[in-house]
């Protein structure tokens, strides 16, 4: 068995890190060749028909878009937009599948990816500023409410979501940069995002301070 010196527990199976604290386990520690506790089951999505259909539809849509563009040329390169749209969809879907067991982490990944993609889309279509004016601040604020509601509905323990609450609260303050450097034309989404984030972070620090300390101590091995 492997041994985690931080949690002081022995761990069965071939693990690279401790399932309790995430600490990297030293060497094979005699675990080489040890049989896993549970049988290895291939992920459901590797054989799911719906996924194969989506792949097929994506290929067809891309081929048709290039074919139509070749037959009816336009000043706007629509196939590139179709390609980028498909890449965005699949990137988001992959994160949903990979992080499906951790809802709060999944939400944070989606917010980060969608924010980045919206900026890229805005830039690729001539930069009108709608991504910073509306999309990014609204995504940050929406994620705070979704995280809170999700935690309540799923009755998660504070340590399961506190890190992501903090991260989202800090992300929500980022629009203050848009305001300071005058990057936006519409002020109220960014102002609301910053204000709600500060209130959100204040509530977390005041009411969940002990849980934050415990979580930091666990993750930093203090």
mmCIF file of N, CA and C in Angstrom, residues 11-67:
data_model
loop_
_atom_site.group_PDB
_atom_site.id
_atom_site.type_symbol
_atom_site.label_atom_id
_atom_site.label_comp_id
_atom_site.label_asym_id
_atom_site.label_seq_id
_atom_site.Cartn_x
_atom_site.Cartn_y
_atom_site.Cartn_z
ATOM 1 N N UNK A 11 -3.087 3.888 1.446
ATOM 2 C CA UNK A 11 -4.015 3.957 0.318
ATOM 3 C C UNK A 11 -3.844 2.727 -0.553
ATOM 4 N N UNK A 12 -4.949 2.062 -0.814
ATOM 5 C CA UNK A 12 -4.910 0.874 -1.664
ATOM 6 C C UNK A 12 -4.970 1.267 -3.128
ATOM 7 N N UNK A 13 -4.520 0.367 -3.999
ATOM 8 C CA UNK A 13 -4.554 0.602 -5.438
ATOM 9 C C UNK A 13 -3.354 1.414 -5.903
ATOM 10 N N UNK A 14 -3.266 1.633 -7.204
ATOM 11 C CA UNK A 14 -2.173 2.405 -7.796
ATOM 12 C C UNK A 14 -2.624 3.854 -7.990
ATOM 13 N N UNK A 15 -2.320 4.678 -7.021
ATOM 14 C CA UNK A 15 -2.698 6.087 -7.080
ATOM 15 C C UNK A 15 -1.460 6.954 -7.233
ATOM 16 N N UNK A 16 -1.613 8.036 -8.021
ATOM 17 C CA UNK A 16 -0.524 8.995 -8.161
ATOM 18 C C UNK A 16 -0.565 10.044 -7.063
ATOM 19 N N UNK A 17 -1.780 10.356 -6.574
ATOM 20 C CA UNK A 17 -1.888 11.337 -5.502
ATOM 21 C C UNK A 17 -2.931 10.893 -4.487
ATOM 22 N N UNK A 18 -2.884 11.514 -3.324
ATOM 23 C CA UNK A 18 -3.774 11.144 -2.233
ATOM 24 C C UNK A 18 -5.208 11.602 -2.548
ATOM 25 N N UNK A 19 -6.209 10.726 -2.439
ATOM 26 C CA UNK A 19 -7.594 11.135 -2.728
ATOM 27 C C UNK A 19 -8.161 12.089 -1.687
ATOM 28 N N UNK A 20 -7.490 12.235 -0.533
ATOM 29 C CA UNK A 20 -7.994 13.121 0.516
ATOM 30 C C UNK A 20 -7.456 14.543 0.370
ATOM 31 N N UNK A 21 -6.139 14.665 0.217
ATOM 32 C CA UNK A 21 -5.533 15.998 0.195
ATOM 33 C C UNK A 21 -4.928 16.352 -1.152
ATOM 34 N N UNK A 22 -4.810 15.392 -2.064
ATOM 35 C CA UNK A 22 -4.228 15.668 -3.370
ATOM 36 C C UNK A 22 -2.719 15.656 -3.384
ATOM 37 N N UNK A 23 -2.097 15.331 -2.254
ATOM 38 C CA UNK A 23 -0.642 15.290 -2.163
ATOM 39 C C UNK A 23 -0.086 14.186 -3.063
ATOM 40 N N UNK A 24 1.006 14.477 -3.787
ATOM 41 C CA UNK A 24 1.602 13.475 -4.671
ATOM 42 C C UNK A 24 2.233 12.375 -3.826
ATOM 43 N N UNK A 25 1.889 11.143 -4.147
ATOM 44 C CA UNK A 25 2.394 10.028 -3.353
ATOM 45 C C UNK A 25 3.805 9.657 -3.806
ATOM 46 N N UNK A 26 4.688 9.333 -2.884
ATOM 47 C CA UNK A 26 6.082 9.038 -3.230
ATOM 48 C C UNK A 26 6.243 7.667 -3.875
ATOM 49 N N UNK A 27 6.939 7.613 -5.030
ATOM 50 C CA UNK A 27 7.342 6.357 -5.663
ATOM 51 C C UNK A 27 6.223 5.338 -5.777
ATOM 52 N N UNK A 28 6.603 4.111 -6.102
ATOM 53 C CA UNK A 28 5.591 3.060 -6.161
ATOM 54 C C UNK A 28 5.336 2.469 -4.790
ATOM 55 N N UNK A 29 6.328 2.610 -3.882
ATOM 56 C CA UNK A 29 6.144 2.225 -2.481
ATOM 57 C C UNK A 29 5.590 0.813 -2.331
ATOM 58 N N UNK A 30 6.026 -0.025 -3.253
ATOM 59 C CA UNK A 30 5.561 -1.413 -3.176
ATOM 60 C C UNK A 30 4.228 -1.634 -3.830
ATOM 61 N N UNK A 31 3.694 -0.561 -4.471
ATOM 62 C CA UNK A 31 2.358 -0.697 -5.066
ATOM 63 C C UNK A 31 2.409 -1.181 -6.496
ATOM 64 N N UNK A 32 3.648 -1.263 -7.061
ATOM 65 C CA UNK A 32 3.786 -1.657 -8.456
ATOM 66 C C UNK A 32 3.158 -3.036 -8.674
ATOM 67 N N UNK A 33 2.277 -3.103 -9.642
ATOM 68 C CA UNK A 33 1.645 -4.371 -9.924
ATOM 69 C C UNK A 33 0.479 -4.691 -9.018
ATOM 70 N N UNK A 34 0.191 -3.786 -8.086
ATOM 71 C CA UNK A 34 -0.921 -4.040 -7.186
ATOM 72 C C UNK A 34 -2.239 -3.901 -7.928
ATOM 73 N N UNK A 35 -3.166 -4.772 -7.657
ATOM 74 C CA UNK A 35 -4.432 -4.768 -8.363
ATOM 75 C C UNK A 35 -5.307 -3.624 -7.869
ATOM 76 N N UNK A 36 -6.000 -2.982 -8.811
ATOM 77 C CA UNK A 36 -6.907 -1.907 -8.443
ATOM 78 C C UNK A 36 -8.087 -2.464 -7.650
ATOM 79 N N UNK A 37 -8.632 -1.642 -6.757
ATOM 80 C CA UNK A 37 -9.746 -2.087 -5.915
ATOM 81 C C UNK A 37 -10.982 -2.350 -6.759
ATOM 82 N N UNK A 38 -11.241 -1.419 -7.675
ATOM 83 C CA UNK A 38 -12.436 -1.527 -8.509
ATOM 84 C C UNK A 38 -12.026 -1.798 -9.955
ATOM 85 N N UNK A 39 -12.841 -2.523 -10.709
ATOM 86 C CA UNK A 39 -12.512 -2.783 -12.118
ATOM 87 C C UNK A 39 -12.541 -1.482 -12.919
ATOM 88 N N UNK A 40 -11.677 -1.415 -13.941
ATOM 89 C CA UNK A 40 -11.618 -0.222 -14.783
ATOM 90 C C UNK A 40 -12.767 -0.259 -15.778
ATOM 91 N N UNK A 41 -13.660 0.724 -15.676
ATOM 92 C CA UNK A 41 -14.817 0.804 -16.567
ATOM 93 C C UNK A 41 -14.581 1.938 -17.553
ATOM 94 N N UNK A 42 -14.621 1.680 -18.851
ATOM 95 C CA UNK A 42 -14.408 2.766 -19.826
ATOM 96 C C UNK A 42 -15.481 3.827 -19.685
ATOM 97 N N UNK A 43 -15.108 5.101 -19.868
ATOM 98 C CA UNK A 43 -16.096 6.179 -19.757
ATOM 99 C C UNK A 43 -17.275 5.956 -20.685
ATOM 100 N N UNK A 44 -18.488 6.375 -20.240
ATOM 101 C CA UNK A 44 -19.702 6.128 -21.004
ATOM 102 C C UNK A 44 -19.680 6.830 -22.362
ATOM 103 N N UNK A 45 -18.977 8.013 -22.435
ATOM 104 C CA UNK A 45 -19.033 8.797 -23.653
ATOM 105 C C UNK A 45 -18.243 8.190 -24.794
ATOM 106 N N UNK A 46 -17.342 7.213 -24.465
ATOM 107 C CA UNK A 46 -16.548 6.616 -25.534
ATOM 108 C C UNK A 46 -17.395 5.753 -26.460
ATOM 109 N N UNK A 47 -18.546 5.314 -25.984
ATOM 110 C CA UNK A 47 -19.374 4.437 -26.802
ATOM 111 C C UNK A 47 -20.791 4.976 -26.969
ATOM 112 N N UNK A 48 -21.013 6.223 -26.571
ATOM 113 C CA UNK A 48 -22.361 6.769 -26.621
ATOM 114 C C UNK A 48 -22.724 7.170 -28.049
ATOM 115 N N UNK A 49 -23.899 6.711 -28.514
ATOM 116 C CA UNK A 49 -24.336 6.964 -29.887
ATOM 117 C C UNK A 49 -24.542 8.451 -30.126
ATOM 118 N N UNK A 50 -25.072 9.163 -29.127
ATOM 119 C CA UNK A 50 -25.347 10.595 -29.306
ATOM 120 C C UNK A 50 -24.065 11.365 -29.617
ATOM 121 N N UNK A 51 -22.970 10.939 -28.993
ATOM 122 C CA UNK A 51 -21.695 11.612 -29.230
ATOM 123 C C UNK A 51 -21.213 11.375 -30.659
ATOM 124 N N UNK A 52 -21.378 10.168 -31.125
ATOM 125 C CA UNK A 52 -20.981 9.856 -32.499
ATOM 126 C C UNK A 52 -21.825 10.638 -33.495
ATOM 127 N N UNK A 53 -23.121 10.766 -33.180
ATOM 128 C CA UNK A 53 -24.012 11.538 -34.062
ATOM 129 C C UNK A 53 -23.571 12.999 -34.103
ATOM 130 N N UNK A 54 -23.193 13.542 -32.934
ATOM 131 C CA UNK A 54 -22.746 14.934 -32.883
ATOM 132 C C UNK A 54 -21.474 15.136 -33.691
ATOM 133 N N UNK A 55 -20.570 14.171 -33.628
ATOM 134 C CA UNK A 55 -19.334 14.265 -34.419
ATOM 135 C C UNK A 55 -19.663 14.262 -35.906
ATOM 136 N N UNK A 56 -20.577 13.354 -36.304
ATOM 137 C CA UNK A 56 -20.962 13.254 -37.705
ATOM 138 C C UNK A 56 -21.620 14.556 -38.178
ATOM 139 N N UNK A 57 -22.548 15.089 -37.363
ATOM 140 C CA UNK A 57 -23.242 16.336 -37.730
ATOM 141 C C UNK A 57 -22.232 17.490 -37.844
ATOM 142 N N UNK A 58 -21.233 17.505 -36.965
ATOM 143 C CA UNK A 58 -20.220 18.569 -37.011
ATOM 144 C C UNK A 58 -19.434 18.507 -38.311
ATOM 145 N N UNK A 59 -19.039 17.294 -38.707
ATOM 146 C CA UNK A 59 -18.280 17.133 -39.956
ATOM 147 C C UNK A 59 -19.127 17.562 -41.146
ATOM 148 N N UNK A 60 -20.398 17.130 -41.166
ATOM 149 C CA UNK A 60 -21.294 17.485 -42.280
ATOM 150 C C UNK A 60 -21.482 18.999 -42.347
ATOM 151 N N UNK A 61 -21.712 19.624 -41.185
ATOM 152 C CA UNK A 61 -21.940 21.076 -41.165
ATOM 153 C C UNK A 61 -20.726 21.829 -41.691
ATOM 154 N N UNK A 62 -19.539 21.341 -41.323
ATOM 155 C CA UNK A 62 -18.315 22.012 -41.766
ATOM 156 C C UNK A 62 -18.110 21.845 -43.274
ATOM 157 N N UNK A 63 -18.330 20.625 -43.759
ATOM 158 C CA UNK A 63 -18.168 20.367 -45.201
ATOM 159 C C UNK A 63 -19.169 21.176 -46.007
ATOM 160 N N UNK A 64 -20.429 21.209 -45.563
ATOM 161 C CA UNK A 64 -21.476 21.957 -46.285
ATOM 162 C C UNK A 64 -21.165 23.445 -46.295
ATOM 163 N N UNK A 65 -20.678 23.969 -45.161
ATOM 164 C CA UNK A 65 -20.379 25.409 -45.105
ATOM 165 C C UNK A 65 -19.279 25.776 -46.101
ATOM 166 N N UNK A 66 -18.246 24.930 -46.207
ATOM 167 C CA UNK A 66 -17.178 25.213 -47.176
ATOM 168 C C UNK A 66 -17.690 25.040 -48.609
ATOM 169 N N UNK A 67 -18.567 24.056 -48.832
ATOM 170 C CA UNK A 67 -19.115 23.826 -50.166
ATOM 171 C C UNK A 67 -19.969 25.013 -50.607
#
